[in-house]
Amino acid sequence: MASSSCNCAKPQISHPLSSASSSTVHLGHPPTSISWNSRQPNRTHNISIIHSALHSPSVLHFPKQPYQNPLIPIEDDSVNVQVQPKTHRHPQWNLLQRAAAMALDMAESALVSLELQHPLPKTADPHVQISGNFAPVPEQPVKQALPVTGSIPSCINGVYLRNGANPLFEPVAGHHFFDGDGMVHAVTIDNGNASYACRFTETQRFLQEKELGRPVFPKAIGELHGHSGIARLLLFYARGLFGLVDHKQGTGVANAGLVYFNNRLLAMSEDDLPYHLRITPSGDLETVGRYNFDDQLKSTMIAHPKIDPFSKELFALSYDVIQKPYLKYFKFQPDGTKSPDVEIPLSMPTMMHDFAITENFVVIPNQQVLFKLQEMIFGGSPVIYDNNKKSSFGILSKNASDSKDIIWVESPDTFCFHLWNAWEEPESDEVVVIGSCMTPPDSIFNECDESLKSVLSEIRLNLKTGKSTRRPIISESEQVNLEAGMVNRNRLGRRTRYAYLAIAEPWPKVSGFAKIDLFTGEVKKYIYGDKKFGGEPFFLPRDNNCESAEDDGYIISFVHDENSWKSELQIVDAINLQLESSIKLPSRVPYGFHGTFIDAKSLINQA
């Protein structure tokens, strides 16, 4: 399916927010101005509806309630939250640094005044991007003995963790949901008892801004547009020149992926090194620090590395948006030993949010969403969709020492933000890739008139002919947006029958999840219910025995009720999609990104 053209407006950064600082945020009651469409449950061929179905048009639909100042509160009583006043602190600066800081602050104030004169696109408007349950929450120390409805399966013992974007300070200008500081939410389950905690990942960016008392690092998606974005970069590097900030220790937010590898929990965003987190015996979280695999990793790492369930190796990519090589591939042995980098030849810097592995190959998407910093000179976003570029997939041996044998297979007009799995079919010389093909491809980053559509697709790459085919797995009449999810991780890189994916409707909220039979196209839906929304469904196998039935396990997901303004963790049987248990959480859990589960036995050896 070719992607259709899109009339995307050039975003211009402005700041419609007042500079008022201290206020009281009332998060204890639900907003009253969210509109969404629902239809009656239905049952059609190859579709099973579990609970009441929620269908809505595939439109870019955001909450419309007033923006609530997302300063991190000192305390949270779940009803009235006292926010932290905005204060500008000056670490031990000398006279020259203080003068430079004053001058740069004046320049930034003038810049913000100019930005106030222009409206923000929805993709960079804090009123839109972090309103409702997309808004941030304060850290929550461990709360034990949480109320449980139903019975937690006895095989589930360990910690479920989910990452997300949670800005510490109110944005001074544009803000995209992806720009927020990383916060990890953790639910520890111990023989039927549950506890909860959430903590910021203390990145270098987070620590420096916390010390200064305000945001100073530019936001990669929400602010770096047009001439204003260029000015923000110049201001930031000028602050670095005078020693007011240190950008050499990383600028990432670590808010996207989570992986447990070599006895370490790593939080990641693709613009930095991973951050090592530790789970305390009580179930709390603490940041150990920026992690470079004992000085082996010299570059950023993609937020979606893959662990082969059989070899236990970790595979990863690193991309650069400024200089060649734009892309590198590497892997780690189970003991953390890194392979040499393999430079992948790309003619332009490409967004590489995800990739896939098979038994013998890595599958690298070279798609049409690019980084073109020069677009900022003309008032645009540095993240663009280039319809003149041809999409392709690179197939490279996992053990490659260079890229000379990489096979590129064109797949026209294909953009998959996430790839759910891939496997080899030697009898037809094909690699099969399962992903959600998104149109318009850059609709997450640039305001667009066209409705977003995310189609679960099977892409076949023929390594002998260099040709590809693509087909939707679900029939067109039953199409729903499916984004965020996974297959059984015990079978990653091998032929899998089932995928468990979020029903991203009404976009960008998640009304439930779907269990999809990738062979027949049959869809079974689990819907959270009236004004209940969740996020990524995490599939947890009942055990690590690869001989067990592929769907023998449980789906775990945070769910938020916008009627009661309460959150819970639901555990659903993956075979019959029946709710097994629900853990009531002591505070609100915002909609977030990706998660993982660490079993109790693995935690014993935690580094």
mmCIF file of C-alpha atoms in Angstrom, residues 273 292-293 295-302 314-320 324-332 337-345 362 364 396-404:
data_model
loop_
_atom_site.group_PDB
_atom_site.id
_atom_site.type_symbol
_atom_site.label_atom_id
_atom_site.label_comp_id
_atom_site.label_asym_id
_atom_site.label_seq_id
_atom_site.Cartn_x
_atom_site.Cartn_y
_atom_site.Cartn_z
ATOM 1 C CA LEU A 273 24.127 6.119 25.798
ATOM 2 C CA ASN A 292 29.061 2.628 28.228
ATOM 3 C CA PHE A 293 29.606 -1.119 28.694
ATOM 4 C CA ASP A 295 34.197 1.977 27.951
ATOM 5 C CA GLN A 296 33.370 -0.197 24.945
ATOM 6 C CA LEU A 297 30.470 1.895 23.605
ATOM 7 C CA LYS A 298 31.621 5.210 22.127
ATOM 8 C CA SER A 299 28.377 6.278 20.442
ATOM 9 C CA THR A 300 24.647 6.501 21.069
ATOM 10 C CA MET A 301 22.543 3.337 21.019
ATOM 11 C CA ILE A 302 19.090 2.753 19.568
ATOM 12 C CA LEU A 314 22.191 -8.289 22.356
ATOM 13 C CA PHE A 315 22.074 -6.587 18.939
ATOM 14 C CA ALA A 316 21.953 -2.833 18.450
ATOM 15 C CA LEU A 317 22.318 0.100 16.060
ATOM 16 C CA SER A 318 23.626 3.639 16.462
ATOM 17 C CA TYR A 319 22.784 6.495 14.129
ATOM 18 C CA ASP A 320 24.256 9.949 13.640
ATOM 19 C CA LYS A 324 29.081 9.968 8.363
ATOM 20 C CA PRO A 325 28.902 7.135 9.066
ATOM 21 C CA TYR A 326 25.227 7.826 9.632
ATOM 22 C CA LEU A 327 24.620 4.274 10.854
ATOM 23 C CA LYS A 328 26.583 1.605 12.715
ATOM 24 C CA TYR A 329 25.735 -1.946 13.762
ATOM 25 C CA PHE A 330 27.224 -3.878 16.677
ATOM 26 C CA LYS A 331 26.387 -6.657 19.114
ATOM 27 C CA PHE A 332 27.236 -7.738 22.646
ATOM 28 C CA THR A 337 31.721 -7.962 25.413
ATOM 29 C CA LYS A 338 31.100 -5.688 22.413
ATOM 30 C CA SER A 339 31.886 -6.491 18.788
ATOM 31 C CA PRO A 340 33.637 -3.954 16.530
ATOM 32 C CA ASP A 341 31.324 -1.431 14.858
ATOM 33 C CA VAL A 342 30.117 -2.244 11.357
ATOM 34 C CA GLU A 343 29.547 0.930 9.353
ATOM 35 C CA ILE A 344 26.380 0.738 7.249
ATOM 36 C CA PRO A 345 26.602 2.857 4.079
ATOM 37 C CA VAL A 362 19.694 -8.264 11.279
ATOM 38 C CA ILE A 364 17.695 -2.682 8.924
ATOM 39 C CA LEU A 396 23.097 -8.232 7.083
ATOM 40 C CA SER A 397 24.609 -11.280 8.749
ATOM 41 C CA LYS A 398 24.552 -11.044 12.543
ATOM 42 C CA ASN A 399 28.243 -11.977 12.558
ATOM 43 C CA ALA A 400 29.296 -9.562 9.817
ATOM 44 C CA SER A 401 32.623 -7.773 10.332
ATOM 45 C CA ASP A 402 31.845 -5.272 7.562
ATOM 46 C CA SER A 403 28.899 -4.308 5.364
ATOM 47 C CA LYS A 404 30.181 -5.523 1.977
#
